Coordinates of C-alpha atoms in Angstrom, one line a residue:
M1 CA -22.9 13.5 -5.0
N2 CA -22.4 10.1 -3.3
K3 CA -25.4 9.9 -1.0
Q4 CA -24.5 6.4 0.2
V5 CA -22.7 7.7 3.3
I6 CA -22.3 4.5 5.2
A7 CA -22.9 1.0 3.9
E8 CA -23.7 -2.1 5.9
K9 CA -21.1 -4.8 5.7
P10 CA -22.4 -7.7 3.6
A11 CA -22.1 -10.2 6.5
N12 CA -24.7 -8.2 8.5
N13 CA -27.3 -7.7 5.8
K14 CA -30.7 -8.4 7.2
V15 CA -32.5 -11.5 5.8
K16 CA -35.6 -11.3 7.9
S17 CA -38.3 -8.8 8.7
M18 CA -37.4 -6.1 11.1
V19 CA -39.4 -3.6 13.2
S20 CA -37.5 -0.6 14.5
I21 CA -39.0 1.8 17.1
G22 CA -37.6 5.3 17.7
A23 CA -36.7 5.2 21.4
S24 CA -34.9 8.5 22.0
S25 CA -36.3 10.9 24.6
C26 CA -38.9 12.2 22.2
G27 CA -40.1 8.8 21.3
I28 CA -40.2 7.5 24.9
A29 CA -42.1 10.6 26.0
A30 CA -44.7 9.8 23.3
G31 CA -45.2 6.2 24.3
A32 CA -42.5 4.2 22.5
E33 CA -41.9 1.8 25.4
E34 CA -45.6 0.8 25.4
V35 CA -45.5 0.4 21.6
Y36 CA -42.4 -1.8 21.9
K37 CA -44.0 -4.0 24.4
T38 CA -47.1 -4.4 22.3
F39 CA -45.1 -5.4 19.2
A40 CA -43.1 -7.9 21.4
D41 CA -46.4 -9.5 22.6
E42 CA -48.1 -9.5 19.2
I43 CA -45.1 -10.9 17.3
K44 CA -44.7 -13.7 19.9
K45 CA -48.4 -14.4 19.8
A46 CA -48.4 -14.6 16.0
G47 CA -45.3 -16.8 16.0
L48 CA -43.4 -14.5 13.7
D49 CA -39.7 -14.6 13.0
V50 CA -39.2 -10.8 13.2
E51 CA -36.3 -8.8 14.6
L52 CA -37.7 -6.2 17.0
K53 CA -35.4 -3.4 18.2
K54 CA -35.2 0.1 19.7
C55 CA -33.3 2.7 17.7
G56 CA -32.5 6.4 18.0
C57 CA -34.6 9.3 16.7
L58 CA -35.9 8.8 13.2
G59 CA -36.2 12.6 12.7
M60 CA -39.7 13.9 12.7
C61 CA -40.4 14.3 16.4
S62 CA -44.0 15.6 15.8
A63 CA -45.0 12.2 14.7
E64 CA -43.6 10.1 17.5
P65 CA -43.7 7.3 18.3
L66 CA -42.2 6.4 14.8
V67 CA -41.9 2.8 13.7
E68 CA -40.1 1.5 10.7
V69 CA -41.2 -1.9 9.2
A70 CA -38.7 -3.5 6.9
I71 CA -39.6 -6.7 5.0
P72 CA -36.9 -8.2 2.7
G73 CA -37.5 -7.5 -0.9
K74 CA -39.9 -4.6 -0.2
P75 CA -39.5 -0.9 0.5
S76 CA -39.5 -0.1 4.2
V77 CA -42.5 1.7 5.6
I78 CA -42.5 4.3 8.4
Y79 CA -45.5 4.7 10.6
G80 CA -46.2 7.8 12.7
K81 CA -48.0 8.4 15.9
V82 CA -48.2 4.7 16.6
T83 CA -50.3 3.6 19.5
K84 CA -50.5 0.1 21.0
E85 CA -53.7 -0.4 19.0
I86 CA -52.0 0.6 15.7
A87 CA -49.0 -1.6 16.7
A88 CA -51.3 -4.6 17.0
R89 CA -52.8 -3.8 13.6
I90 CA -49.4 -3.4 11.9
T91 CA -48.5 -6.8 13.2
A92 CA -51.7 -8.5 12.0
D93 CA -51.9 -6.7 8.6
H94 CA -48.4 -5.7 7.5
L95 CA -46.2 -8.3 9.1
V96 CA -48.6 -11.2 8.7
K97 CA -50.4 -10.3 5.4
G98 CA -48.1 -7.8 3.8
L99 CA -50.8 -5.1 3.8
V100 CA -49.6 -1.6 4.5
L101 CA -51.7 0.5 6.8
K102 CA -51.7 3.5 4.4
E103 CA -53.7 5.8 6.7
N104 CA -50.9 5.5 9.3
V105 CA -47.9 5.9 7.0
F106 CA -45.7 8.9 7.7
E107 CA -43.7 10.2 4.8
I108 CA -40.3 11.0 6.2
N109 CA -37.1 12.4 4.8
K110 CA -38.7 14.1 1.9
G111 CA -35.6 14.4 -0.3
K112 CA -33.1 17.2 0.0
Q113 CA -31.7 15.7 3.1
L114 CA -28.2 14.2 3.3
K115 CA -27.5 12.3 6.5
I116 CA -23.9 12.3 7.6
V117 CA -24.1 13.2 11.3
L118 CA -27.5 11.4 11.6
R119 CA -26.4 8.5 9.4
N120 CA -27.0 5.9 12.1
C121 CA -29.8 7.6 14.1
G122 CA -33.0 5.7 13.6
V123 CA -31.1 2.8 12.0
I124 CA -29.1 1.1 14.6
D125 CA -29.6 0.1 18.2
P126 CA -27.6 2.8 20.0
E127 CA -26.7 0.4 22.8
S128 CA -25.2 -2.2 20.5
I129 CA -21.6 -1.8 19.5
D130 CA -22.0 -4.7 17.1
E131 CA -24.6 -2.8 15.1
Y132 CA -22.3 0.3 15.0
I133 CA -19.4 -1.9 13.8
S134 CA -21.7 -3.4 11.1
R135 CA -22.0 0.2 9.8
E136 CA -18.2 0.7 9.4
G137 CA -18.0 1.7 13.1
Y138 CA -14.4 2.2 14.3
D139 CA -13.0 1.6 10.9
A140 CA -12.0 5.3 10.8
L141 CA -10.2 4.9 14.1
N142 CA -8.3 1.9 12.9
K143 CA -7.4 3.7 9.7
A144 CA -6.2 6.8 11.6
I145 CA -4.0 5.2 14.2
T146 CA -2.6 2.3 12.1
Q147 CA -2.1 4.0 8.7
M148 CA -1.6 7.7 9.4
T149 CA 0.5 10.0 11.5
P150 CA -1.3 12.6 13.6
E151 CA 0.0 15.3 11.3
A152 CA -1.2 13.5 8.2
A153 CA -4.6 13.0 9.8
I154 CA -4.9 16.7 10.6
E155 CA -4.0 17.4 6.9
E156 CA -6.9 15.2 5.9
L157 CA -9.2 17.0 8.2
K158 CA -7.9 20.3 6.7
K159 CA -9.0 19.2 3.2
S160 CA -12.5 18.6 4.4
G161 CA -13.0 22.2 5.4
L162 CA -15.0 21.2 8.5
R163 CA -15.9 24.1 10.8
G164 CA -17.0 23.7 14.4
R165 CA -20.7 23.0 14.7
G166 CA -20.9 24.6 18.1
G167 CA -21.8 27.9 16.6
A168 CA -18.6 29.9 16.1
G169 CA -17.6 28.0 12.9
F170 CA -13.8 27.9 13.8
P171 CA -11.9 25.6 11.4
T172 CA -11.7 22.3 13.2
W173 CA -8.3 21.3 11.8
M174 CA -6.8 24.5 13.1
K175 CA -8.0 23.9 16.6
W176 CA -6.6 20.3 16.4
S177 CA -3.3 21.6 15.0
L178 CA -2.9 24.4 17.6
T179 CA -3.5 21.9 20.5
R180 CA -1.0 19.4 19.0
A181 CA 1.6 22.2 18.6
S182 CA 1.2 23.3 22.2
K183 CA 4.0 22.1 24.6
G184 CA 3.2 19.7 27.4
E185 CA 3.1 15.9 28.0
I186 CA -0.5 16.0 29.3
K187 CA -3.3 17.2 27.0
Y188 CA -7.0 16.8 27.0
I189 CA -9.9 16.7 24.6
I190 CA -13.5 17.6 25.7
C191 CA -16.7 16.8 23.9
N192 CA -19.0 19.8 24.6
G193 CA -22.5 18.3 25.1
D194 CA -23.8 21.3 27.1
E195 CA -26.7 22.1 24.7
G196 CA -28.8 24.8 26.2
D197 CA -30.4 26.8 23.4
P198 CA -34.2 27.1 23.6
G199 CA -35.7 24.8 20.9
A200 CA -32.4 23.0 20.2
Y201 CA -31.9 19.2 20.8
M202 CA -29.6 18.1 18.0
D203 CA -26.7 17.1 20.3
R204 CA -29.0 15.2 22.6
S205 CA -30.5 13.2 19.8
V206 CA -27.0 12.3 18.4
L207 CA -25.7 11.3 21.8
E208 CA -28.9 9.2 22.3
G209 CA -29.1 7.7 18.8
D210 CA -25.5 7.1 17.8
P211 CA -23.2 7.5 20.8
H212 CA -20.3 5.4 19.3
S213 CA -19.9 7.8 16.4
V214 CA -19.2 10.8 18.8
L215 CA -17.0 8.6 20.9
E216 CA -15.0 7.5 17.9
G217 CA -14.6 11.1 16.8
L218 CA -13.3 12.0 20.3
I219 CA -10.8 9.2 20.2
I220 CA -9.5 10.2 16.8
G221 CA -9.3 13.8 18.0
G222 CA -7.3 12.6 21.0
F223 CA -4.9 10.7 18.8
C224 CA -4.3 13.8 16.5
A225 CA -3.9 16.3 19.4
G226 CA -1.6 14.1 21.4
A227 CA -4.1 13.8 24.2
S228 CA -4.4 10.8 26.5
Q229 CA -7.6 11.7 28.3
G230 CA -11.0 12.7 27.0
F231 CA -14.1 14.0 28.7
F232 CA -17.8 14.1 27.8
Y233 CA -19.3 17.2 29.3
I234 CA -23.1 16.6 29.2
R235 CA -25.8 18.5 31.1
A236 CA -27.5 16.4 33.8
E237 CA -30.9 17.1 32.2
Y238 CA -30.0 14.5 29.5
P239 CA -30.1 11.3 31.5
L240 CA -30.7 9.0 28.5
A241 CA -27.8 10.5 26.6
I242 CA -25.5 10.1 29.6
D243 CA -26.6 6.5 30.1
R244 CA -26.0 5.6 26.4
I245 CA -22.6 7.4 26.3
Q246 CA -21.5 5.5 29.4
K247 CA -22.6 2.2 27.8
A248 CA -20.7 3.1 24.6
I249 CA -17.6 3.9 26.7
D250 CA -17.8 0.6 28.6
Q251 CA -18.3 -1.4 25.3
A252 CA -15.4 0.4 23.7
Y253 CA -13.1 -0.5 26.6
A254 CA -14.2 -4.1 26.3
R255 CA -13.4 -4.2 22.6
G256 CA -10.0 -2.5 22.8
F257 CA -11.1 0.8 21.3
L258 CA -10.2 2.6 24.5
G259 CA -7.5 2.0 27.1
K260 CA -3.9 1.1 26.7
N261 CA -2.4 0.4 23.3
I262 CA -5.6 0.7 21.3
L263 CA -5.8 -1.8 18.4
G264 CA -2.2 -2.9 19.2
S265 CA -0.8 0.6 18.6
K266 CA 1.2 2.8 20.9
F267 CA -1.8 5.1 21.4
S268 CA -3.5 4.9 24.8
F269 CA -6.6 6.9 25.6
D270 CA -9.2 7.1 28.4
V271 CA -12.6 8.7 28.6
E272 CA -14.8 9.9 31.4
I273 CA -18.1 11.7 31.7
R274 CA -18.6 15.0 33.6
L275 CA -22.1 16.3 34.3
G276 CA -23.1 19.9 33.8
A277 CA -25.7 21.6 36.0
G278 CA -27.6 23.2 33.1
A279 CA -26.1 26.7 33.0
F280 CA -26.2 28.2 29.5
V281 CA -22.9 30.0 30.0
C282 CA -21.1 26.6 30.4
G283 CA -21.4 26.1 26.7
E284 CA -18.6 28.7 26.5
E285 CA -15.3 27.0 26.5
T286 CA -13.6 28.6 29.4
S287 CA -16.8 28.4 31.5
L288 CA -17.0 24.7 30.7
I289 CA -13.4 24.1 31.7
A290 CA -14.0 25.9 35.0
S291 CA -17.1 23.7 35.6
I292 CA -15.1 20.5 35.1
E293 CA -12.4 21.8 37.5
G294 CA -15.1 22.2 40.2
E295 CA -15.2 26.0 40.0
S296 CA -18.1 28.2 39.3
G297 CA -19.0 28.1 35.6
R298 CA -17.8 31.5 34.7
P299 CA -15.7 32.6 31.6
R300 CA -12.0 33.3 31.9
Q301 CA -9.8 35.8 30.0
R302 CA -8.6 34.7 26.6
P303 CA -5.7 34.5 25.6
P304 CA -4.4 32.2 26.6
Y305 CA -6.8 30.0 24.6
P306 CA -7.7 26.5 25.8
S307 CA -5.5 25.0 23.1
E308 CA -2.5 26.5 24.9
R309 CA -3.7 26.5 28.6
G310 CA -7.0 24.8 29.3
L311 CA -8.2 22.2 31.7
W312 CA -6.0 22.2 34.8
G313 CA -3.6 24.5 32.9
K314 CA -2.9 21.9 30.2
P315 CA -3.5 22.2 26.4
T316 CA -7.1 21.3 25.8
M317 CA -9.2 20.8 22.6
I318 CA -12.9 21.3 22.8
N319 CA -15.3 20.1 20.1
N320 CA -19.0 19.9 20.2
V321 CA -21.1 16.7 19.6
E322 CA -22.0 17.3 15.9
T323 CA -18.4 18.2 15.0
L324 CA -17.1 15.0 16.4
A325 CA -19.9 12.9 14.8
N326 CA -18.6 14.1 11.4
I327 CA -15.0 12.9 12.0
P328 CA -15.4 9.2 11.4
V329 CA -17.0 9.7 8.0
I330 CA -14.4 12.3 6.9
F331 CA -11.6 9.8 7.7
L332 CA -13.5 6.9 6.0
R333 CA -14.5 8.8 2.8
G334 CA -11.7 11.4 2.7
G335 CA -11.4 15.1 3.2
D336 CA -11.9 15.8 -0.5
W337 CA -15.2 13.9 -0.5
F338 CA -16.5 15.9 2.4
A339 CA -15.4 19.2 0.8
E340 CA -17.5 18.5 -2.3
I341 CA -20.6 18.9 -0.1
G342 CA -21.9 22.4 0.8
T343 CA -20.8 25.9 -0.2
E344 CA -17.4 27.4 -0.9
K345 CA -16.7 28.4 2.7
S346 CA -19.1 26.1 4.6
K347 CA -18.5 22.5 3.9
G348 CA -20.6 19.4 4.7
T349 CA -24.0 19.3 6.2
K350 CA -25.8 20.9 9.1
V351 CA -28.3 19.4 11.5
F352 CA -31.2 21.7 12.5
A353 CA -33.8 21.2 15.1
V354 CA -36.8 22.8 13.4
T355 CA -39.6 23.8 15.8
G356 CA -42.2 26.5 16.3
K357 CA -45.2 27.0 14.0
V358 CA -44.1 24.4 11.5
K359 CA -46.2 21.4 10.4
D360 CA -43.6 18.6 10.9
S361 CA -41.1 19.6 13.6
G362 CA -38.0 17.6 14.1
L363 CA -34.4 17.0 13.2
V364 CA -33.3 17.8 9.6
E365 CA -29.9 17.4 8.1
V366 CA -29.2 19.1 4.9
P367 CA -26.1 20.1 2.8
M368 CA -24.9 23.6 3.6
G369 CA -26.4 25.9 1.0
T370 CA -29.9 24.6 1.3
T371 CA -32.3 27.5 1.6
I372 CA -34.4 28.2 4.7
R373 CA -37.5 28.0 2.6
E374 CA -36.6 24.5 1.4
I375 CA -36.1 23.4 5.0
V376 CA -39.4 24.8 6.3
F377 CA -41.6 24.0 3.3
D378 CA -40.1 21.1 1.3
I379 CA -38.9 19.1 4.3
C380 CA -41.0 20.2 7.2
G381 CA -44.3 20.6 5.4
G382 CA -44.7 24.3 5.8
I383 CA -46.6 26.3 8.4
A384 CA -49.1 24.6 10.7
G385 CA -52.7 25.7 10.3
K386 CA -53.6 28.4 7.7
K387 CA -51.3 31.1 8.9
K388 CA -48.6 32.8 6.9
I389 CA -44.9 32.5 7.8
K390 CA -43.5 35.7 9.3
A391 CA -39.9 34.9 10.2
V392 CA -37.4 32.2 11.2
Q393 CA -35.1 32.4 14.2
T394 CA -31.7 30.7 13.9
G395 CA -28.9 30.4 16.4
G396 CA -31.0 30.4 19.5
P397 CA -30.8 33.3 22.0
S398 CA -27.5 34.3 20.4
G399 CA -29.0 34.4 17.0
G400 CA -31.4 36.6 15.1
V401 CA -34.7 36.7 13.3
I402 CA -34.8 36.4 9.5
P403 CA -37.9 37.8 7.8
E404 CA -39.9 36.0 5.2
N405 CA -38.4 37.9 2.2
H406 CA -35.0 36.4 3.0
L407 CA -36.1 32.8 3.2
D408 CA -34.5 31.9 -0.1
T409 CA -31.0 32.7 1.3
P410 CA -28.8 29.6 1.2
V411 CA -27.9 28.6 4.7
D412 CA -24.2 28.9 5.6
Y413 CA -22.1 30.6 8.2
D414 CA -21.5 33.8 6.2
N415 CA -24.9 34.3 4.7
L416 CA -26.6 34.1 8.1
Q417 CA -24.1 36.6 9.6
K418 CA -24.9 39.0 6.7
L419 CA -28.6 38.8 7.7
G420 CA -27.8 39.6 11.3
S421 CA -28.1 36.1 12.6
I422 CA -25.8 33.2 13.2
M423 CA -25.7 29.4 12.6
G424 CA -25.4 28.7 16.3
S425 CA -25.7 25.1 17.3
G426 CA -28.6 24.6 14.9
G427 CA -31.9 25.6 16.5
M428 CA -34.4 26.9 14.0
I429 CA -37.7 28.3 15.3
V430 CA -40.4 29.1 12.8
M431 CA -42.8 32.0 13.5
D432 CA -46.1 32.9 11.9
E433 CA -48.1 36.1 11.6
T434 CA -49.5 35.8 15.1
D435 CA -46.0 36.2 16.7
C436 CA -45.1 39.6 18.0
M437 CA -41.5 40.7 17.4
V438 CA -41.3 42.8 20.6
D439 CA -42.5 39.8 22.6
I440 CA -40.0 37.5 20.8
S441 CA -37.0 39.8 21.5
K442 CA -38.2 40.1 25.1
F443 CA -38.3 36.3 25.5
Y444 CA -34.7 35.7 24.2
L445 CA -33.2 38.7 26.1
G446 CA -35.0 37.5 29.2
F447 CA -33.4 34.1 28.8
C448 CA -29.9 35.6 28.5
V449 CA -30.5 37.9 31.5
D450 CA -31.5 34.8 33.6
E451 CA -28.5 32.9 32.3
S452 CA -25.9 35.7 32.8
C453 CA -23.2 34.6 35.2
G454 CA -22.9 38.3 36.4
K455 CA -19.2 38.5 36.0
C456 CA -19.1 41.6 33.7
A457 CA -21.2 44.8 34.0
P458 CA -22.1 45.1 30.3
C459 CA -23.9 41.7 30.3
K460 CA -25.2 41.8 33.9
I461 CA -26.5 45.5 33.8
G462 CA -26.9 46.2 30.1
G463 CA -29.0 43.1 29.5
Y464 CA -31.2 43.9 32.5
Q465 CA -31.7 47.5 31.4
M466 CA -32.6 46.5 27.9
L467 CA -35.1 44.0 29.2
K468 CA -36.8 46.8 31.3
I469 CA -37.1 49.0 28.2
L470 CA -38.7 46.1 26.2
E471 CA -41.1 45.5 29.0
K472 CA -42.0 49.2 29.0
I473 CA -42.6 49.1 25.2
S474 CA -44.8 46.0 25.4
E475 CA -46.9 47.7 28.1
G476 CA -47.5 50.7 25.9
K477 CA -45.3 53.0 28.0
G478 CA -42.4 53.3 25.6
Q479 CA -41.0 56.3 23.8
L480 CA -39.5 56.6 20.4
S481 CA -36.2 57.6 22.0
D482 CA -36.1 54.1 23.6
L483 CA -35.4 52.6 20.2
E484 CA -32.2 54.5 19.8
L485 CA -31.2 53.7 23.4
L486 CA -31.8 50.0 22.7
K487 CA -29.5 50.2 19.7
N488 CA -26.8 51.9 21.6
L489 CA -27.0 49.4 24.5
C490 CA -26.9 46.5 22.0
Q491 CA -23.7 47.8 20.4
T492 CA -22.1 48.5 23.8
M493 CA -22.8 44.9 25.0
Q494 CA -21.4 43.5 21.8
K495 CA -18.2 45.4 22.1
T496 CA -17.6 45.3 25.8
S497 CA -19.0 42.0 27.2
F498 CA -16.6 39.5 28.5
C499 CA -17.8 36.4 26.8
G500 CA -19.9 35.2 23.9
L501 CA -23.1 35.2 26.0
G502 CA -23.1 39.0 26.5
Q503 CA -21.6 39.7 23.1
T504 CA -24.4 38.0 21.3
A505 CA -27.4 38.4 23.7
S506 CA -28.5 41.5 21.9
N507 CA -28.7 39.8 18.4
P508 CA -32.5 39.1 18.6
V509 CA -33.2 42.7 19.6
L510 CA -31.0 44.1 16.9
S511 CA -32.4 41.8 14.2
T512 CA -36.0 42.5 15.1
L513 CA -35.3 46.3 15.1
R514 CA -33.6 45.9 11.7
Y515 CA -36.5 44.1 10.1
F516 CA -39.6 44.9 12.2
E517 CA -39.0 48.4 13.6
S518 CA -42.5 49.4 12.4
E519 CA -43.9 47.0 15.0
Y520 CA -41.9 48.6 17.8
K521 CA -43.3 52.0 16.6
E522 CA -46.8 50.7 16.6
H523 CA -46.4 49.6 20.2
I524 CA -45.1 53.1 21.1
E525 CA -47.1 55.5 19.0
E526 CA -50.4 53.6 18.5
K527 CA -50.4 51.6 21.7
K528 CA -51.1 48.6 19.5
C529 CA -49.8 45.0 19.3
R530 CA -51.0 43.6 16.0
S531 CA -50.3 40.0 17.1
H532 CA -52.2 40.5 20.4
K533 CA -49.3 39.0 22.4
C534 CA -48.5 42.0 24.6
S535 CA -51.2 41.8 27.2
G536 CA -50.5 45.3 28.4
L537 CA -51.9 46.6 25.1
L538 CA -55.0 44.5 25.0
N539 CA -58.5 45.5 25.7
Y540 CA -61.4 43.1 25.9
R541 CA -65.1 43.9 25.3
I542 CA -68.3 41.9 24.7
V543 CA -70.0 42.3 21.3
E544 CA -73.6 42.6 22.2
E545 CA -74.9 41.3 18.8
K546 CA -72.9 38.1 19.1
C547 CA -73.5 37.4 22.8
K548 CA -75.9 34.5 23.5
L549 CA -76.1 35.4 27.2
C550 CA -74.6 32.0 28.3
G551 CA -72.6 33.7 31.1
L552 CA -69.5 31.6 30.7
C553 CA -67.3 34.7 30.6
Q554 CA -68.6 35.8 33.9
K555 CA -68.2 32.4 35.5
N556 CA -64.6 32.1 34.4
C557 CA -63.5 35.7 35.1
P558 CA -61.0 35.5 38.1
T559 CA -61.5 39.2 39.0
E560 CA -65.2 39.6 38.7
A561 CA -64.6 42.1 35.9
V562 CA -67.6 40.8 33.9
E563 CA -70.7 42.4 35.2
G564 CA -74.3 41.9 34.2
S565 CA -76.9 39.0 34.0
R566 CA -78.7 36.8 31.5
D567 CA -81.6 39.2 31.4
K568 CA -79.6 42.5 31.1
G569 CA -76.5 41.3 29.2
Y570 CA -72.8 41.4 30.1
K571 CA -70.0 43.9 29.9
I572 CA -66.3 44.0 30.9
I573 CA -65.2 46.6 33.5
K574 CA -61.8 47.9 32.3
S575 CA -60.7 48.9 35.8
K576 CA -61.1 45.4 37.1
C577 CA -59.9 43.5 34.0
I578 CA -56.3 42.0 34.4
K579 CA -56.3 41.0 30.7
C580 CA -55.8 37.4 31.3
G581 CA -57.9 36.4 28.2
R582 CA -59.9 33.8 30.1
C583 CA -63.2 35.3 28.8
Y584 CA -61.9 35.3 25.3
D585 CA -60.8 31.6 25.5
V586 CA -64.1 30.2 27.0
C587 CA -66.5 32.1 24.7
R588 CA -68.0 29.7 22.2
F589 CA -69.7 32.4 20.1
D590 CA -66.8 34.7 19.2
A591 CA -68.6 37.4 21.3
V592 CA -65.5 38.6 23.2
H593 CA -63.5 41.0 21.1
K594 CA -59.7 41.2 21.7
G595 CA -57.8 44.2 20.4

């Protein structure tokens, strides 16, 4: 496999040392701006001829701020959790003396990754169109509109086998072809940047780290579909992504990649940004369209599909951020090249945001077919602490929980569906033995109930009723018959809900029932939560043999449920205890028992 996805043009090869600082939202939140300023001051003070720049996310968000130091003729070094003090030492030792600070080196990209979508993230300055162009930026656009017809370009995309990365996995070429075939002089293309899954931030990172690649994919899509207007629909909670996309649009207009007669061709194309208000349901295509039109973000009946009648009644093509970021590489390297990567029915790579109980959380891009175990253990370092892995959640609130014994399953659209989960947009949350599956399904279902637009009864009422049953079980008030009722409600919601939110909201409940039904039964029959997450099933007591009579539990109890004194000892009065766990948390002698 050719892993050299994008090559720098010879004229732009760096000949002097360079310091790159990850300055996406995750890096900035961890202190990247202060680190950048320290490097600027120290490099100036030392009189060094070093290029200092900000770049997008380098991948492992748990180690931010990440800094890459590249000295000509030597392997580049990545430092993690860099402070201003460490930045000063890197300047004095590494840049001046050539001495690597081994204790601060962060080993990143531990093999098995193949970066196509993230090819420029952490490499280029996302606010510099020149740096994007130096990495073959806009060459694919030039090739498509000057050497290919739209039909030939769609055929090239068909060869690639690219499926939509928004979650459904619909063949991208088919969506483009259907929009092109629809009648009408006015057509639109929309980039769906309304990323709302808990634990997912792939699209934000790509928009922040490599905005031009998404923009280039959007322009090529517009050319192929016959559209003259494109929109970025980005939720307002992503201010940095919005700012960088706007700068990319402005730069592209200035260089002739947008506007009238692009690159001297007959193709003209304009792009604008529309902000979303943060409603999860607006990730659904027809809800997104309604939102742009100024209407309430609620789904509409399909058919007609957006490719036939979409935005303002015109044929509209909607692709998500990751899908569009793949487009320039496919047109540069060819559809056949792309199709060699991945599995038989799932081509290319997939970006995952790996979070939860994992040692090195962050963004990972791997070829389709890589196993979940390889992602969690070989790339992300395994489980944090000394706990055992219990399950992995994929696909966000619409996905499902995959237990430990299925972690060797190769990841692709079909395999995940067989396991009762979905690819989704790429959120992957790792859970260890301290996680309760009843609590997990309650969390995801609660999210979907909060985000339901309320248009259809199965989603609005069914989800609420299921949540009430789960709350009852977690409080020790459930009955075995509730499990059958839950399954029936899940199936009803799947079959009768109006849109994807309601149709998939029950997936976490079904998958946890499928693999962890014994835990549900423990809650119901034994009134026991083995993970101690369901507070309604917890009881606290003070172990007399371990108690050192310090009185901290009594001082911190908010309901005066701890009675006694240093002379007589302490005990917890069950009728007063609200099971907040404060006594357990403050005890330094392991004298408060939770069970």
